[in-house]
C-alpha atoms as an extended CHARMM CRD file, in Angstrom:
* protein
*
        86  EXT
         1         1  UNK       CA             97.0440000000      223.3770000000      130.9460000000  PROA      1               0.0000000000
         2         2  UNK       CA             95.8590000000      223.7450000000      134.5490000000  PROA      2               0.0000000000
         3         3  UNK       CA             94.1290000000      226.8900000000      135.7650000000  PROA      3               0.0000000000
         4         4  UNK       CA             94.8170000000      229.7370000000      135.8110000000  PROA      4               0.0000000000
         5         5  UNK       CA             96.8630000000      229.3500000000      132.6280000000  PROA      5               0.0000000000
         6         6  UNK       CA             94.2650000000      227.3980000000      130.6930000000  PROA      6               0.0000000000
         7         7  UNK       CA             92.6430000000      229.4850000000      127.9160000000  PROA      7               0.0000000000
         8         8  UNK       CA             89.1890000000      228.1900000000      128.8990000000  PROA      8               0.0000000000
         9         9  UNK       CA             89.7870000000      229.3080000000      132.4860000000  PROA      9               0.0000000000
        10        10  UNK       CA             90.9770000000      232.7100000000      131.2950000000  PROA      10              0.0000000000
        11        11  UNK       CA             87.8880000000      233.1500000000      129.1040000000  PROA      11              0.0000000000
        12        12  UNK       CA             85.5980000000      232.1270000000      131.9490000000  PROA      12              0.0000000000
        13        13  UNK       CA             87.3080000000      234.5580000000      134.3240000000  PROA      13              0.0000000000
        14        14  UNK       CA             87.0640000000      237.3640000000      131.7980000000  PROA      14              0.0000000000
        15        15  UNK       CA             83.5190000000      236.8210000000      130.5040000000  PROA      15              0.0000000000
        16        16  UNK       CA             81.8360000000      234.8920000000      133.3030000000  PROA      16              0.0000000000
        17        17  UNK       CA             78.2210000000      233.9080000000      132.8680000000  PROA      17              0.0000000000
        18        18  UNK       CA             77.8590000000      236.1880000000      129.8640000000  PROA      18              0.0000000000
        19        19  UNK       CA             79.2580000000      233.1900000000      127.9760000000  PROA      19              0.0000000000
        20        20  UNK       CA             76.1940000000      231.1240000000      126.9620000000  PROA      20              0.0000000000
        21        21  UNK       CA             77.8940000000      227.7470000000      127.4330000000  PROA      21              0.0000000000
        22        22  UNK       CA             79.2700000000      228.6340000000      130.8300000000  PROA      22              0.0000000000
        23        23  UNK       CA             75.8700000000      229.9820000000      131.8850000000  PROA      23              0.0000000000
        24        24  UNK       CA             74.1910000000      226.7530000000      130.7690000000  PROA      24              0.0000000000
        25        25  UNK       CA             76.6160000000      224.7000000000      132.8470000000  PROA      25              0.0000000000
        26        26  UNK       CA             76.1860000000      227.0050000000      135.8480000000  PROA      26              0.0000000000
        27        27  UNK       CA             72.3870000000      226.7390000000      135.6080000000  PROA      27              0.0000000000
        28        28  UNK       CA             72.6800000000      222.9470000000      135.5170000000  PROA      28              0.0000000000
        29        29  UNK       CA             75.0030000000      222.8990000000      138.5550000000  PROA      29              0.0000000000
        30        30  UNK       CA             72.9540000000      225.3270000000      140.6260000000  PROA      30              0.0000000000
        31        31  UNK       CA             69.7160000000      223.5370000000      139.7600000000  PROA      31              0.0000000000
        32        32  UNK       CA             71.2150000000      220.1930000000      140.7960000000  PROA      32              0.0000000000
        33        33  UNK       CA             72.4980000000      221.7200000000      144.0340000000  PROA      33              0.0000000000
        34        34  UNK       CA             69.1220000000      223.2730000000      144.7620000000  PROA      34              0.0000000000
        35        35  UNK       CA             67.4040000000      219.9330000000      144.2090000000  PROA      35              0.0000000000
        36        36  UNK       CA             69.9060000000      218.1410000000      146.4740000000  PROA      36              0.0000000000
        37        37  UNK       CA             69.8800000000      220.5490000000      149.4030000000  PROA      37              0.0000000000
        38        38  UNK       CA             66.6590000000      219.2840000000      151.0100000000  PROA      38              0.0000000000
        39        39  UNK       CA             67.8670000000      215.6640000000      150.7210000000  PROA      39              0.0000000000
        40        40  UNK       CA             71.0870000000      216.6780000000      152.4370000000  PROA      40              0.0000000000
        41        41  UNK       CA             69.1750000000      218.2590000000      155.2920000000  PROA      41              0.0000000000
        42        42  UNK       CA             70.0580000000      221.8630000000      154.4850000000  PROA      42              0.0000000000
        43        43  UNK       CA             68.1450000000      224.4990000000      156.3870000000  PROA      43              0.0000000000
        44        44  UNK       CA             65.3590000000      226.3000000000      154.5610000000  PROA      44              0.0000000000
        45        45  UNK       CA             67.3930000000      229.5160000000      154.7330000000  PROA      45              0.0000000000
        46        46  UNK       CA             70.2220000000      227.9090000000      152.7730000000  PROA      46              0.0000000000
        47        47  UNK       CA             67.8830000000      226.4610000000      150.1640000000  PROA      47              0.0000000000
        48        48  UNK       CA             66.1260000000      229.8190000000      149.8250000000  PROA      48              0.0000000000
        49        49  UNK       CA             69.4470000000      231.6620000000      149.4660000000  PROA      49              0.0000000000
        50        50  UNK       CA             70.6480000000      229.3020000000      146.7300000000  PROA      50              0.0000000000
        51        51  UNK       CA             67.3000000000      229.6120000000      144.9250000000  PROA      51              0.0000000000
        52        52  UNK       CA             67.4420000000      233.4110000000      145.0550000000  PROA      52              0.0000000000
        53        53  UNK       CA             71.0380000000      233.4330000000      143.8350000000  PROA      53              0.0000000000
        54        54  UNK       CA             70.0660000000      231.1510000000      140.9520000000  PROA      54              0.0000000000
        55        55  UNK       CA             67.1810000000      233.4360000000      139.9790000000  PROA      55              0.0000000000
        56        56  UNK       CA             68.9080000000      236.7770000000      140.5230000000  PROA      56              0.0000000000
        57        57  UNK       CA             72.2730000000      235.9780000000      139.0090000000  PROA      57              0.0000000000
        58        58  UNK       CA             72.8500000000      232.6200000000      137.3390000000  PROA      58              0.0000000000
        59        59  UNK       CA             69.7050000000      232.4620000000      135.1920000000  PROA      59              0.0000000000
        60        60  UNK       CA             70.3180000000      236.0310000000      134.0360000000  PROA      60              0.0000000000
        61        61  UNK       CA             74.0260000000      235.5200000000      133.3420000000  PROA      61              0.0000000000
        62        62  UNK       CA             74.9660000000      238.0180000000      136.0450000000  PROA      62              0.0000000000
        63        63  UNK       CA             77.1820000000      238.0940000000      139.1160000000  PROA      63              0.0000000000
        64        64  UNK       CA             76.9680000000      240.1260000000      142.3360000000  PROA      64              0.0000000000
        65        65  UNK       CA             79.4970000000      242.6340000000      140.9760000000  PROA      65              0.0000000000
        66        66  UNK       CA             76.9480000000      243.5690000000      138.3000000000  PROA      66              0.0000000000
        67        67  UNK       CA             74.7970000000      245.0970000000      141.0470000000  PROA      67              0.0000000000
        68        68  UNK       CA             77.6160000000      247.5200000000      141.8380000000  PROA      68              0.0000000000
        69        69  UNK       CA             78.1030000000      248.3520000000      138.1860000000  PROA      69              0.0000000000
        70        70  UNK       CA             74.3830000000      249.0910000000      137.8580000000  PROA      70              0.0000000000
        71        71  UNK       CA             74.4080000000      251.6560000000      140.6630000000  PROA      71              0.0000000000
        72        72  UNK       CA             73.4960000000      255.2030000000      139.5980000000  PROA      72              0.0000000000
        73        73  UNK       CA             76.4920000000      257.3320000000      138.7650000000  PROA      73              0.0000000000
        74        74  UNK       CA             78.8290000000      254.4030000000      138.1620000000  PROA      74              0.0000000000
        75        75  UNK       CA             81.1620000000      255.2000000000      135.3010000000  PROA      75              0.0000000000
        76        76  UNK       CA             83.4870000000      252.2210000000      135.6000000000  PROA      76              0.0000000000
        77        77  UNK       CA             84.6980000000      250.8920000000      132.3130000000  PROA      77              0.0000000000
        78        78  UNK       CA             85.6120000000      247.3450000000      131.4000000000  PROA      78              0.0000000000
        79        79  UNK       CA             89.0470000000      246.1480000000      130.3880000000  PROA      79              0.0000000000
        80        80  UNK       CA             88.4700000000      247.1780000000      126.7690000000  PROA      80              0.0000000000
        81        81  UNK       CA             87.4110000000      250.7540000000      127.5030000000  PROA      81              0.0000000000
        82        82  UNK       CA             83.7280000000      250.0040000000      127.0670000000  PROA      82              0.0000000000
        83        83  UNK       CA             81.2450000000      251.0300000000      129.6850000000  PROA      83              0.0000000000
        84        84  UNK       CA             80.3860000000      247.9600000000      131.7460000000  PROA      84              0.0000000000
        85        85  UNK       CA             76.8520000000      249.0340000000      132.6310000000  PROA      85              0.0000000000
        86        86  UNK       CA             74.0270000000      247.8770000000      130.4110000000  PROA      86              0.0000000000
């Protein structure tokens, strides 16, 4: 079924890059994009930003929202009642 009703889409939305297969695919896509940016004439700032995003988030299986969850004093809990901070 098409997104957002596809079970694979729902799993990806719920788990994100914590899923090893999804992370592997994301690493492959971001690495390919990073390699292509200079050939496409992207500015150094864009290439640097993509490289930093790859290192800070994709390779670690994280997303920008994880930074908020890691902030001191955050007591947010995930959808299953578990604390979302590591």
